[in-house]
Coordinates of C-alpha atoms and ligand atoms in Angstrom, one line a residue:
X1 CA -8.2 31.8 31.1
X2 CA -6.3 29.3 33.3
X3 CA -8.2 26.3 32.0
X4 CA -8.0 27.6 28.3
X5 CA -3.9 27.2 28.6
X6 CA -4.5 24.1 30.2
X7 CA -6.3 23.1 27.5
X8 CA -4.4 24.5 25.1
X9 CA -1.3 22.3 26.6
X10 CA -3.0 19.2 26.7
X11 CA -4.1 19.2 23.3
X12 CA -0.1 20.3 22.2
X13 CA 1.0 17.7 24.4
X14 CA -1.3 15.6 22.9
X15 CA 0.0 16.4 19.3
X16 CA 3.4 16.0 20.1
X17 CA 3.0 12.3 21.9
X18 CA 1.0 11.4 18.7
X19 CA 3.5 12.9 16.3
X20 CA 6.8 10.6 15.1
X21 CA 9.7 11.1 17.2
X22 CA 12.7 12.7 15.3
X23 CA 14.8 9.6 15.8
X24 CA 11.8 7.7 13.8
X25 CA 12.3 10.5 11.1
X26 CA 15.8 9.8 11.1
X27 CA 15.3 5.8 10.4
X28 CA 12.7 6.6 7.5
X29 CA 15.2 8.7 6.1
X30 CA 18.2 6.2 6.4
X31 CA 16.0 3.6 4.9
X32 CA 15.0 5.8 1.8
X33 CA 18.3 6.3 1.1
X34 CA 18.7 2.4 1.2
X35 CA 16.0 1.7 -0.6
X36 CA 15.0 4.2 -3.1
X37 CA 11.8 4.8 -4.4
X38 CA 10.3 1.9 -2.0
X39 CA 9.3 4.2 1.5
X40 CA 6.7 6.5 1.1
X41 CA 5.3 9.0 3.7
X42 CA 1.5 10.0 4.7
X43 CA 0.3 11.5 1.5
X44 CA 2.1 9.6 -0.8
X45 CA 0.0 7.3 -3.2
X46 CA 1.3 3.6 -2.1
X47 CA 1.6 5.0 1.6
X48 CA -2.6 5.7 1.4
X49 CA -3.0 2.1 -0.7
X50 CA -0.7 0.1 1.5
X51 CA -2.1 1.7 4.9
X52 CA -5.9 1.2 4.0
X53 CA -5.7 -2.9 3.3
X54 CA -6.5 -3.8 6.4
X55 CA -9.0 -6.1 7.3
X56 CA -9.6 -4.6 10.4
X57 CA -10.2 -1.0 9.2
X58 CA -9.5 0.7 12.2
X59 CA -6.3 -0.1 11.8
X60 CA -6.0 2.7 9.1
X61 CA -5.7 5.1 11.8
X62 CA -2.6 3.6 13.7
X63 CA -0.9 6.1 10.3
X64 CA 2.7 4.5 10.6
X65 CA 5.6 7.6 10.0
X66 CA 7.0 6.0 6.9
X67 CA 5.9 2.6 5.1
X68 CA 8.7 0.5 3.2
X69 CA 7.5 -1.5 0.6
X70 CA 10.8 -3.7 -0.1
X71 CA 10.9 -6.3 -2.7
X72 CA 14.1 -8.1 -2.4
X73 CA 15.0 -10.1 0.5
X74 CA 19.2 -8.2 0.9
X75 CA 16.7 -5.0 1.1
X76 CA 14.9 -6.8 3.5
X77 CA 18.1 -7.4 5.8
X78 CA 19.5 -3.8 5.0
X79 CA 16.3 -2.2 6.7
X80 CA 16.7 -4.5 9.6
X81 CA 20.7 -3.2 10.2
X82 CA 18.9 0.4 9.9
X83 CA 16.7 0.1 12.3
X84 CA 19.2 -1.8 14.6
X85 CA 20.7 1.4 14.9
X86 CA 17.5 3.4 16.0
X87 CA 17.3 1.4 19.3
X88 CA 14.0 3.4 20.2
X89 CA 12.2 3.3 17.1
X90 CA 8.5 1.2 16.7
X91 CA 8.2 -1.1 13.8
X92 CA 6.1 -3.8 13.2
X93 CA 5.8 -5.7 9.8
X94 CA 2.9 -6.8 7.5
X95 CA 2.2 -9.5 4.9
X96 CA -1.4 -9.3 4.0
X97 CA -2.6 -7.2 7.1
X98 CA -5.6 -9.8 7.8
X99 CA -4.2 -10.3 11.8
X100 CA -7.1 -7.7 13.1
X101 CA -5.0 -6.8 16.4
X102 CA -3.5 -3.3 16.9
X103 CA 0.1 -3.0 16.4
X104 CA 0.7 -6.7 14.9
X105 CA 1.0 -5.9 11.4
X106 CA 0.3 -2.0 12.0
X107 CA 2.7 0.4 14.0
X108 CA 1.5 3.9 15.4
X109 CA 3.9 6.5 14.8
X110 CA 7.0 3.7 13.8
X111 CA 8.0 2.1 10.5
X112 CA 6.0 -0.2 8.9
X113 CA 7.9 -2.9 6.7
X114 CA 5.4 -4.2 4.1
X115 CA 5.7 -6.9 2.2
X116 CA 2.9 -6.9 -0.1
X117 CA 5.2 -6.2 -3.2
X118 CA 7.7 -9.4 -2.2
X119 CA 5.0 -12.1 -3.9
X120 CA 5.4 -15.0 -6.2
X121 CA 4.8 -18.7 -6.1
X122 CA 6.7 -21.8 -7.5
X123 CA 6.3 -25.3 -8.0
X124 CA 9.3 -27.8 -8.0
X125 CA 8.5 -30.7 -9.7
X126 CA 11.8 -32.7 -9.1
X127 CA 11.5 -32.0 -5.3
X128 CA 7.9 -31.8 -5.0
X129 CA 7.9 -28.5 -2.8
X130 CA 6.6 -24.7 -3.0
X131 CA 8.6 -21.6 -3.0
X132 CA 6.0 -18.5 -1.9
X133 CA 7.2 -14.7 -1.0
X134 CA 5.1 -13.7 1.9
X135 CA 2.6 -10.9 -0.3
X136 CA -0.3 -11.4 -1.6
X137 CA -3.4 -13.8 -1.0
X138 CA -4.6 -17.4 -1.2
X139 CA -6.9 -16.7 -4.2
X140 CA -4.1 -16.3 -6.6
X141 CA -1.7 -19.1 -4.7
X142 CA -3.8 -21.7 -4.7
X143 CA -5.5 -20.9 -8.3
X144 CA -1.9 -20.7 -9.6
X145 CA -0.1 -24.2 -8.1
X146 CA -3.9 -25.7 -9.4
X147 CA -2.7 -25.5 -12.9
X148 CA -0.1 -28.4 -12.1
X149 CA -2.8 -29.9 -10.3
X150 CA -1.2 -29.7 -6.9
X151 CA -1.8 -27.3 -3.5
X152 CA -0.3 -26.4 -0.5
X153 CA -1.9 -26.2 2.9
X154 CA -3.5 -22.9 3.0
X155 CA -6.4 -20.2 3.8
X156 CA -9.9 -21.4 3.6
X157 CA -11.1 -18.2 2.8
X158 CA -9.0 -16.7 -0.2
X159 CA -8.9 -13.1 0.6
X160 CA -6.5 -14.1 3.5
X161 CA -2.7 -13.1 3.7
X162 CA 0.0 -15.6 3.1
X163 CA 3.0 -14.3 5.4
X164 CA 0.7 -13.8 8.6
X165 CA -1.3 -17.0 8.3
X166 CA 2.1 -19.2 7.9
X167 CA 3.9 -17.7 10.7
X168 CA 0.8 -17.9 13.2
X169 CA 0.1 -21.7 11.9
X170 CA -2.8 -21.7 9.6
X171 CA -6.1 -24.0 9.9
X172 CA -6.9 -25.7 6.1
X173 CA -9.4 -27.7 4.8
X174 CA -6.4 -29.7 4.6
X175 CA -5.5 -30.1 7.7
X176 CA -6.9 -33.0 9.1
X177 CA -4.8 -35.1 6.2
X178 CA -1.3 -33.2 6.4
X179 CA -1.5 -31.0 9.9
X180 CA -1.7 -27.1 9.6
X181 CA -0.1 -24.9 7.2
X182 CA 2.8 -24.3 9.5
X183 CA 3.6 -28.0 9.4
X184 CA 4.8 -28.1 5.7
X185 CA 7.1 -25.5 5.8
X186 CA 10.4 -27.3 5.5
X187 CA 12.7 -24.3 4.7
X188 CA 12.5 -20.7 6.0
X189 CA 14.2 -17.7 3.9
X190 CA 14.4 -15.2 6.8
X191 CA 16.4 -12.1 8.2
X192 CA 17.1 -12.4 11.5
X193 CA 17.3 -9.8 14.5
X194 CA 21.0 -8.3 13.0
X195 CA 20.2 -8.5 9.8
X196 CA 21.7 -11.1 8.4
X197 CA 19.8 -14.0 5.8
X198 CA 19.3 -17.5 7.0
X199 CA 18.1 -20.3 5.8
X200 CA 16.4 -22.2 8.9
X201 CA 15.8 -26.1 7.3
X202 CA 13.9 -28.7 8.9
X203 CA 17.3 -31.0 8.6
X204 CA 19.6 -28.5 9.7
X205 CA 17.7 -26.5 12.6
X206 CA 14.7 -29.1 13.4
X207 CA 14.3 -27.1 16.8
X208 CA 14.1 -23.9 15.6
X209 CA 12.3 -24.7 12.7
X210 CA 9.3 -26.6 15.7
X211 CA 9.6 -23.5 17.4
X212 CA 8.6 -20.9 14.2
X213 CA 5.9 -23.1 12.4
X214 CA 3.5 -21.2 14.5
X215 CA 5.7 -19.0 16.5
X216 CA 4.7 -15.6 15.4
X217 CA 6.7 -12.9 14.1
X218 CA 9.5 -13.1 16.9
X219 CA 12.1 -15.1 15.5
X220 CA 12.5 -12.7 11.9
X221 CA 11.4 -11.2 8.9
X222 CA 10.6 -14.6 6.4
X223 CA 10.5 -13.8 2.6
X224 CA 10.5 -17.2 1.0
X225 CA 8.5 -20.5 2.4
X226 CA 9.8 -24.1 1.4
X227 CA 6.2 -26.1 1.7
X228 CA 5.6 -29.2 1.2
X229 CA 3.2 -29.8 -2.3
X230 CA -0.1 -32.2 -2.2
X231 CA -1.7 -33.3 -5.5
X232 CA -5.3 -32.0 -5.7
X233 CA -8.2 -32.1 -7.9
X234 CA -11.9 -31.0 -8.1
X235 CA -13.4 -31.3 -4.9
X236 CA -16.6 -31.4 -3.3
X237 CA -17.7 -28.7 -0.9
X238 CA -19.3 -25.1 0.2
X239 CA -22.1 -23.5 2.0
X240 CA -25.1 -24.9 3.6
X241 CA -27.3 -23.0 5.8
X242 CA -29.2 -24.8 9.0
X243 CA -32.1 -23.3 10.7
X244 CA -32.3 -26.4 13.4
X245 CA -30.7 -25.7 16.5
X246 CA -30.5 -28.9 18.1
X247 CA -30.4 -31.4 15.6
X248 CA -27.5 -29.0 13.8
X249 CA -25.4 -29.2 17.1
X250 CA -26.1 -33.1 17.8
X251 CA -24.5 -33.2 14.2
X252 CA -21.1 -31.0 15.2
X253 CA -20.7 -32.7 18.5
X254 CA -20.8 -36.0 16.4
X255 CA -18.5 -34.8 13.7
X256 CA -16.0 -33.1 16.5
X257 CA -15.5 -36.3 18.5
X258 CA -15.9 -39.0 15.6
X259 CA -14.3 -37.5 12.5
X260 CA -12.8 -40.5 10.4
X261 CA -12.0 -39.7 7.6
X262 CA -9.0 -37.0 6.9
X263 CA -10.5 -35.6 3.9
X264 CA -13.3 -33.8 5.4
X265 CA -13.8 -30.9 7.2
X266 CA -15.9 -28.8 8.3
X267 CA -16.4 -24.3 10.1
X268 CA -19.6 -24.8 11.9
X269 CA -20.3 -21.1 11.9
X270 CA -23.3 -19.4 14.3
X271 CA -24.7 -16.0 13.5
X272 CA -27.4 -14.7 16.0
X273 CA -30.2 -12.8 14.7
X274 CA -30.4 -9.9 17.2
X275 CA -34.0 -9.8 16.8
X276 CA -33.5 -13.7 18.1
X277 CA -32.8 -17.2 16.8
X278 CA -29.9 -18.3 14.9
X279 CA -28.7 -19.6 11.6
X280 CA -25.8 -21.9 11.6
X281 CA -23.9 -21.6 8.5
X282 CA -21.7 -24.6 7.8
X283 CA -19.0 -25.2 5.3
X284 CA -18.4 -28.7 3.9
X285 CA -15.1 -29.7 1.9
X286 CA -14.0 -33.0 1.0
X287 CA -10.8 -33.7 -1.0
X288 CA -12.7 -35.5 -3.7
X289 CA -15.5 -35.3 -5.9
X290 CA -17.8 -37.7 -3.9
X291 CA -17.5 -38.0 0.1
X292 CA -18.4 -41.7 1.1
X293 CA -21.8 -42.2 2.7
X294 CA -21.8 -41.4 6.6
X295 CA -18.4 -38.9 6.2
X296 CA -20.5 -35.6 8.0
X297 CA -22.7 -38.3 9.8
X298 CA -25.7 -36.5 11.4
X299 CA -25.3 -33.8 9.1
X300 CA -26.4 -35.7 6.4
X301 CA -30.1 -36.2 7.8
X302 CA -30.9 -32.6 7.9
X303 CA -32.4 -30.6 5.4
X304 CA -30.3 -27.1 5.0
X305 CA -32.2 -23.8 4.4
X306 CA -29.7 -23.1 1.5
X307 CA -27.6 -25.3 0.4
X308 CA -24.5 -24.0 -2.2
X309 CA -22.5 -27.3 -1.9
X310 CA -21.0 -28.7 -5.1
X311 CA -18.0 -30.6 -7.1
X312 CA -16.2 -27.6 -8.0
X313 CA -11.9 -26.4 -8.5
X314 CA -10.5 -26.3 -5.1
X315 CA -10.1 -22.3 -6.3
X316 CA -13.5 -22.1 -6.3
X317 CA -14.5 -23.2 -3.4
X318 CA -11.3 -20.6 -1.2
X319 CA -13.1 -17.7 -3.2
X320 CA -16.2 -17.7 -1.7
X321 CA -15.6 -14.6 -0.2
X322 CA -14.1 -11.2 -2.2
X323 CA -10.3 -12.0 -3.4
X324 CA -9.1 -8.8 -1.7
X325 CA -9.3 -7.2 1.7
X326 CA -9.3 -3.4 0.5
X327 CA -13.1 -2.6 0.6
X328 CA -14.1 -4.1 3.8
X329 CA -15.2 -1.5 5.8
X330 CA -15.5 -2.5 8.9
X331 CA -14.1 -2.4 12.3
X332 CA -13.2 -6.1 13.3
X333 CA -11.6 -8.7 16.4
X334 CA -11.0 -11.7 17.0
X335 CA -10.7 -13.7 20.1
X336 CA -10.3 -17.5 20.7
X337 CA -10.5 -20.3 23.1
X338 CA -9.4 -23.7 22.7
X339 CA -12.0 -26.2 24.0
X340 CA -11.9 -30.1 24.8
X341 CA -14.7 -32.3 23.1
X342 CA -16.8 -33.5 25.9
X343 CA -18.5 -36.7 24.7
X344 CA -21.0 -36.8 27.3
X345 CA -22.3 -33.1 27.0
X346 CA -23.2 -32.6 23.6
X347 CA -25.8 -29.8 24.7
X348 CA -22.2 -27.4 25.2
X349 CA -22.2 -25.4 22.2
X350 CA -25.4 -24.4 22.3
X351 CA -24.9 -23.7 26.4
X352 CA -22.3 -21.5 24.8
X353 CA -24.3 -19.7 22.4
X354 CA -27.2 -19.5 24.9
X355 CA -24.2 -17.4 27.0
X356 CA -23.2 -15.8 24.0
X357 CA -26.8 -14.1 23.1
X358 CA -27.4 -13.3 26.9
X359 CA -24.1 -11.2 26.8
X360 CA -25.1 -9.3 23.9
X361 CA -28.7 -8.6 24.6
X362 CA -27.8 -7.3 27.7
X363 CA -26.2 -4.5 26.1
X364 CA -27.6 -4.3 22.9
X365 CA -31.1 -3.8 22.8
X366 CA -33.7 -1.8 20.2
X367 CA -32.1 -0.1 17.5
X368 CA -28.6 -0.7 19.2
X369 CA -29.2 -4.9 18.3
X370 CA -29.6 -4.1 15.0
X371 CA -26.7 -1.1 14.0
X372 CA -24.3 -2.2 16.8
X373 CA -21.4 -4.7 17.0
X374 CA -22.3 -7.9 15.1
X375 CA -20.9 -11.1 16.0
X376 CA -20.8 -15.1 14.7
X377 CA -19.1 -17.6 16.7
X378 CA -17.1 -20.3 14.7
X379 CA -16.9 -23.9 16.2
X380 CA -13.7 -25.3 14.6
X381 CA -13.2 -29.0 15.0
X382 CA -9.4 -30.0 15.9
X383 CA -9.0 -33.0 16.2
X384 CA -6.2 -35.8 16.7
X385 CA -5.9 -36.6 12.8
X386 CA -4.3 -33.2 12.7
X387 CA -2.2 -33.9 15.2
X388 CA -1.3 -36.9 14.0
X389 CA -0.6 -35.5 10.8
X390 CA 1.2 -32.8 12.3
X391 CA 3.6 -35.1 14.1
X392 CA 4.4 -36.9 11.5
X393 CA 5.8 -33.6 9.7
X394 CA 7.8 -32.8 12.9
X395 CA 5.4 -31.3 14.7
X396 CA 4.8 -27.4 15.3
X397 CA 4.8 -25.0 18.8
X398 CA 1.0 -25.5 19.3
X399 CA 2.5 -29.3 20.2
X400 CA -0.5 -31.1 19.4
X401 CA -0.6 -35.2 19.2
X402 CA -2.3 -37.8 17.4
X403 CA -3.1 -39.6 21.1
X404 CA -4.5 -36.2 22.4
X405 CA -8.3 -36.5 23.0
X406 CA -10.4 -34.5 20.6
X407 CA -10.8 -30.6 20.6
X408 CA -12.1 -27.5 19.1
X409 CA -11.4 -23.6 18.6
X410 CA -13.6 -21.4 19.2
X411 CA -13.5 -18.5 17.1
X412 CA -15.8 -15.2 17.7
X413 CA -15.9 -12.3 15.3
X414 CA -16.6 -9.1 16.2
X415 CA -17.9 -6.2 13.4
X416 CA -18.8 -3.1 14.1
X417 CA -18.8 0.0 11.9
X418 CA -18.3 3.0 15.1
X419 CA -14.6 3.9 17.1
X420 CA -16.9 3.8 19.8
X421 CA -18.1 0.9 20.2
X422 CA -14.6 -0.4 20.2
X423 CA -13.9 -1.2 23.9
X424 CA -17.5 -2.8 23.9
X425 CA -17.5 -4.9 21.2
X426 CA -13.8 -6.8 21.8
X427 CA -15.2 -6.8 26.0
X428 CA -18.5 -8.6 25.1
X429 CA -15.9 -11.3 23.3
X430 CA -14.4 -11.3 26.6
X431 CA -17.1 -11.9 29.0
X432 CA -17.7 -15.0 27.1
X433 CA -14.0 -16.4 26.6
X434 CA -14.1 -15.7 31.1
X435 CA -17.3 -17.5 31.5
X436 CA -15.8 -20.8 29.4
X437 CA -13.0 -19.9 31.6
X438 CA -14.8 -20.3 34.6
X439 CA -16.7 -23.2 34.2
X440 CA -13.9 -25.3 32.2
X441 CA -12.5 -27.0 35.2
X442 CA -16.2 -28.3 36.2
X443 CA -17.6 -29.1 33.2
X444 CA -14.5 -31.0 32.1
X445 CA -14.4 -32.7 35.5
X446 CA -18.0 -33.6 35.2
X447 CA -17.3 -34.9 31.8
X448 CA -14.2 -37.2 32.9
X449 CA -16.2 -38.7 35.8
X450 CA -18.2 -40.0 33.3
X451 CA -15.6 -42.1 31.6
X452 CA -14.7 -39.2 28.8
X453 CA -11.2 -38.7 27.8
X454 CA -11.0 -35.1 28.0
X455 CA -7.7 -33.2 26.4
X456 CA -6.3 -31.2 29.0
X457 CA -3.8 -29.1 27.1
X458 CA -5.2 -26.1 25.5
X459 CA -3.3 -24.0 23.5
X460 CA -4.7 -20.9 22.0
X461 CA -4.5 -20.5 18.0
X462 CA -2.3 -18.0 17.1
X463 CA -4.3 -17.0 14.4
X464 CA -7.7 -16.4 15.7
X465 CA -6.5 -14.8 19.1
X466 CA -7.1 -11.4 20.8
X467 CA -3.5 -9.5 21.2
X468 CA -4.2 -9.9 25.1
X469 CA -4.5 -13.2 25.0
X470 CA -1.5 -15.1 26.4
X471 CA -0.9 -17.3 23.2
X472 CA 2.8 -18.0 23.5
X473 CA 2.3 -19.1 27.2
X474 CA -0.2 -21.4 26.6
X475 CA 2.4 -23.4 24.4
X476 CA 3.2 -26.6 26.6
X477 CA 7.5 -26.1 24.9
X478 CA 6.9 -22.4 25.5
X479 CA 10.4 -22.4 27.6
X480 CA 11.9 -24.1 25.3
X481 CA 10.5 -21.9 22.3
X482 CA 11.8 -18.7 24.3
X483 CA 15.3 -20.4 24.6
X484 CA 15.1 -20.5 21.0
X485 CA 13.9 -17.2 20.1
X486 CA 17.1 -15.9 22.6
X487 CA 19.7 -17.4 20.3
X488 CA 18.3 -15.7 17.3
X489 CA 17.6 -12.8 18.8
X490 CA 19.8 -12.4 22.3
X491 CA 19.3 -8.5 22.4
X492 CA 15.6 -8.8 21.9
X493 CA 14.9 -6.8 18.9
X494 CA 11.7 -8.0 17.8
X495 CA 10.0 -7.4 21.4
X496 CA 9.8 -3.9 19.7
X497 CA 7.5 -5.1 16.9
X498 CA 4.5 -5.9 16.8
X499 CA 2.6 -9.5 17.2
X500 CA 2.8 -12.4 19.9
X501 CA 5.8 -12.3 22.0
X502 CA 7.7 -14.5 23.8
Ligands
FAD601 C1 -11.6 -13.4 6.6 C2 -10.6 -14.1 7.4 C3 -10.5 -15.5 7.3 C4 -9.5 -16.2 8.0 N1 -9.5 -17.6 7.8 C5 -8.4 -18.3 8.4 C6 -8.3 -19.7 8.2 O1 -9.1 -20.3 7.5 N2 -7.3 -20.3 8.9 C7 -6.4 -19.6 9.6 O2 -5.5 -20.3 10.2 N3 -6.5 -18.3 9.8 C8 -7.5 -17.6 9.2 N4 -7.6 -16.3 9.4 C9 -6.6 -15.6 10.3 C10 -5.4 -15.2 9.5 O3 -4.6 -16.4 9.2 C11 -4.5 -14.2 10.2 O4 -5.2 -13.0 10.3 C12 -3.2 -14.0 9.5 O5 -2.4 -13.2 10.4 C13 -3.3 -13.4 8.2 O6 -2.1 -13.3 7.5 P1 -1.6 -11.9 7.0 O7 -0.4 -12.2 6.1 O8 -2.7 -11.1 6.4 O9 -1.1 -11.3 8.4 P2 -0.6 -9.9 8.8 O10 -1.7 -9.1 9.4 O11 0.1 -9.2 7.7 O12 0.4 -10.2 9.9 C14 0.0 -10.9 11.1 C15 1.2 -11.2 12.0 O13 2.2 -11.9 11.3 C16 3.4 -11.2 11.2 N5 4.0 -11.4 9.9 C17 3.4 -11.3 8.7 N6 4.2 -11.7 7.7 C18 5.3 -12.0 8.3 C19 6.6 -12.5 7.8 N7 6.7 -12.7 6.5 N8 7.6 -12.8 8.6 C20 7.4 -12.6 9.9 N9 6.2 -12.2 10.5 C21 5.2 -11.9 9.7 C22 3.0 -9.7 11.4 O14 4.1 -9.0 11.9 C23 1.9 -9.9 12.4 O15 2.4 -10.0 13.7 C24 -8.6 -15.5 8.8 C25 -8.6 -14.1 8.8 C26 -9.6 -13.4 8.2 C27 -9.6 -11.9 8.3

């Protein structure tokens, strides 16, 4: 009888820490009567359509107590001076909710501020700039600005979120000729911590505009990007498939340390066959219809498996994958490392993925290999022409330089379709991230003895990083940034939402 109360408490205890508090029924309240017909509760049509777009599906379940679906930026502010006044309530905000962490663009039990209604793009001619609301996806942004024949640094794959991808930096095809999306953002539109609508300008506040291209979602709420425009036409690019292991990773280690020309670029993407081998899926892009001879070196020699690449609309070629995230099923995480390009030890990556399928088939082995967590690893080359681009825009909190010795993210994806398999499948990504860890100091020392210049500042991309990950502390200004976030937020406001802090 005794352990049938006990049970019976636990379980009521259980309900009532999992159930909204009263004073977050009180904000959802305040903020419908703000904002009428724009919060909706559990049950309630846009509540079920907003809460399942996730990328990460799991996410679903977080079930936020109220979600506000604002579409002007003064409502924007006014929900910000409400839940000032709720100093214990959760919220976190969301754009296009393709940031798979828990609680960055997803709130358990708190208020979710959703911006997926707050969309629309602009060219300016005169001025040559971009005006973009923070919903919707690259698909329709890019596909839209192409019919004036111009771009803006963006997603690679179009299904992707605009407000999350701008405030965390952003990685383009692009980059390596105008620095990362973050970079061309010359103008925020954003409610700060007490609610009130500032206009942060590259002229005006050049250190507080460094410290947000990149920064997170700790400084405010942005509703309108000022980006800088780029003419574009058809372009050359998309999928080839590689079955060689070696002679496919001689040709990334080549490309990583000698890229020359700013138009191309390149995801070098591994996916290991749990019954064993790999295929190596590579995208191409060049910013033209014809890449000159020698532009992805080795990678010209080999003979792809499938190979998809073709002049096409830049559109085209950022819609490979489905225009929408609604309809992914799947559990997902990403974690991240940034590496140095070691010229002498081209053998690393596939040392790496050797590591890699080790982890995994330790764990997973039989019928497990095949129906648990799946992962690729992405080898993302960053090199110093996006840092010198970058630079030359006024830089961004990642800090990177032109002079800085070349580099790479590593990117690996986990997908998995079971709750619980979720510890495992984000710890496997782990194990992996420790071992680089481990051995970075030695291999890089190895490397410089032999005459390579290796870049020893790392900083982890915002964007591809694990919520554990210390991403703001691996920012070389990060003092500096911190000081910055203070004085637009002094009583720390948005340490109560969700993403990166500082
Ligand atoms: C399939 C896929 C492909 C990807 N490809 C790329 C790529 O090529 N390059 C790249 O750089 N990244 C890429 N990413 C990572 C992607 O950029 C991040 O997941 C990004 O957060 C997505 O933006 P979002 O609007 O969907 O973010 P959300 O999930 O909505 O938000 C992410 C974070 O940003 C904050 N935030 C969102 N909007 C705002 C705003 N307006 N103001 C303040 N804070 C805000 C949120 O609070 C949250 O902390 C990819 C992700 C996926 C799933």
């Amino acid at each position: 009888m005794r352990s049938v109360t006990l049970l019976a408490l636990q379980l009521w205890s259980a309900v009532v820490v999992a159930a909204p508090t009263p004073s977050t029924l009180d904000a959802c309240k305040a903020i419908q009567s703000a904002v009428p017909g724009k919060l909706f509760y559990p049950g309630d049509g846009p509540y079920k359509q907003e809460n399942s777009d996730y990328y990460n599906i799991g996410l679903s379940e977080l079930m936020p107590a109220c979600i506000v679906r604002p579409t002007l930026t003064p409502e924007v502010a006014e929900i910000v001076k409400i839940l000032n006044k709720f100093a214990d309530v959760k919220f976190a905000v969301k754009s296009g909710g393709h940031d798979p962490n828990a609680g960055h663009s997803s709130v358990r039990d708190g208020v979710l501020i959703a911006l997926s209604q707050m969309k629309g793009v602009e060219y300016d001619k005169a001025k040559k700039v971009v005006y973009l609301k923070p919903g919707g996806q690259w698909s329709g942004v890019i596909k839209e600005l192409e019919k004036d024949g111009v771009t803006i640094v963006g997603g690679r794959i179009g299904a992707v979120g605009l407000g999350g991808y701008l405030m965390q930096g952003g990685l383009s095809y692009l980059s390596s000729q105008y620095g990362m999306a973050a970079d061309q953002i010359v103008e925020y539109e954003t409610v700060l911590a007490n609610g009130t609508i500032a206009h942060i300008n590259q002229q005006t506040n050049k250190d507080l505009v460094v410290a947000m291209r990149g920064g997170g979602d700790q400084f405010g709420i942005t509703t309108k990007f000022t980006l800088t425009a780029y003419p574009i036409g058809k372009i050359w690019g998309g999928i080839r498939i590689f079955t060689q292991r070696d002679p496919t990773f001689a040709a990334l280690h080549d490309f990583i340390g000698g890229q020359k020309d700013p138009k191309a670029a390149i995801i070098f993407t591994t996916m290991s066959n749990p019954l064993g081998g790999s295929l190596f899926l590579v995208f191409f892009f060049y910013d033209g219809e014809k890449p000159p001879a020698g532009t992805f070196g080795k990678f010209e020699q080999l003979r792809p498996l499938i190979d998809m690449v073709k002049v096409q609309p830049y559109s085209d070629m950022v819609s490979l994958a489905p225009s929408s995230s609604t309809g992914v099923t799947m559990r997902t995480a990403f974690r991240s490392i940034t590496l140095p390009y070691l010229a002498s030890r081209p053998g690393w990556y596939s040392e790496i993925e050797a590591k890699w399928a080790n982890i995994t088939k330790s764990k997973l082995s039989g019928l497990a290999a095949l129906t648990g967590p799946q992962h690729t690893i992405a080898f993302q080359p960053f090199g110093p022409l996006i840092g010198r681009a970058s630079e030359a825009r006024g830089g961004n909190s990642m800090g990177i330089k032109g002079s800085d010795p070349p580099r790479f993210i590593l990117e690996i994806t986990s997908l998995w379709s079971d709750k619980k398999d979720d510890e495992a499948a984000q710890g496997y990504a782990r194990a992996l991230t420790e071992w680089i860890e481990q051995q970075l100091k030695e291999v890089s020392g190895q490397a410089s003895a032999k005459g390579d210049k290796v870049a020893d500042y790392l900083p982890y991309f915002m964007n591809d990083a694990f919520a554990e990950q210390n991403v703001t502390g691996s920012y070389r200004d990060y003092e500096r940034f911190k000081r910055a976030k203070a004085g637009v937020d002094p009583s720390g406001f948005w340490t109560r939402a969700g993403g990166f802090k500082y």
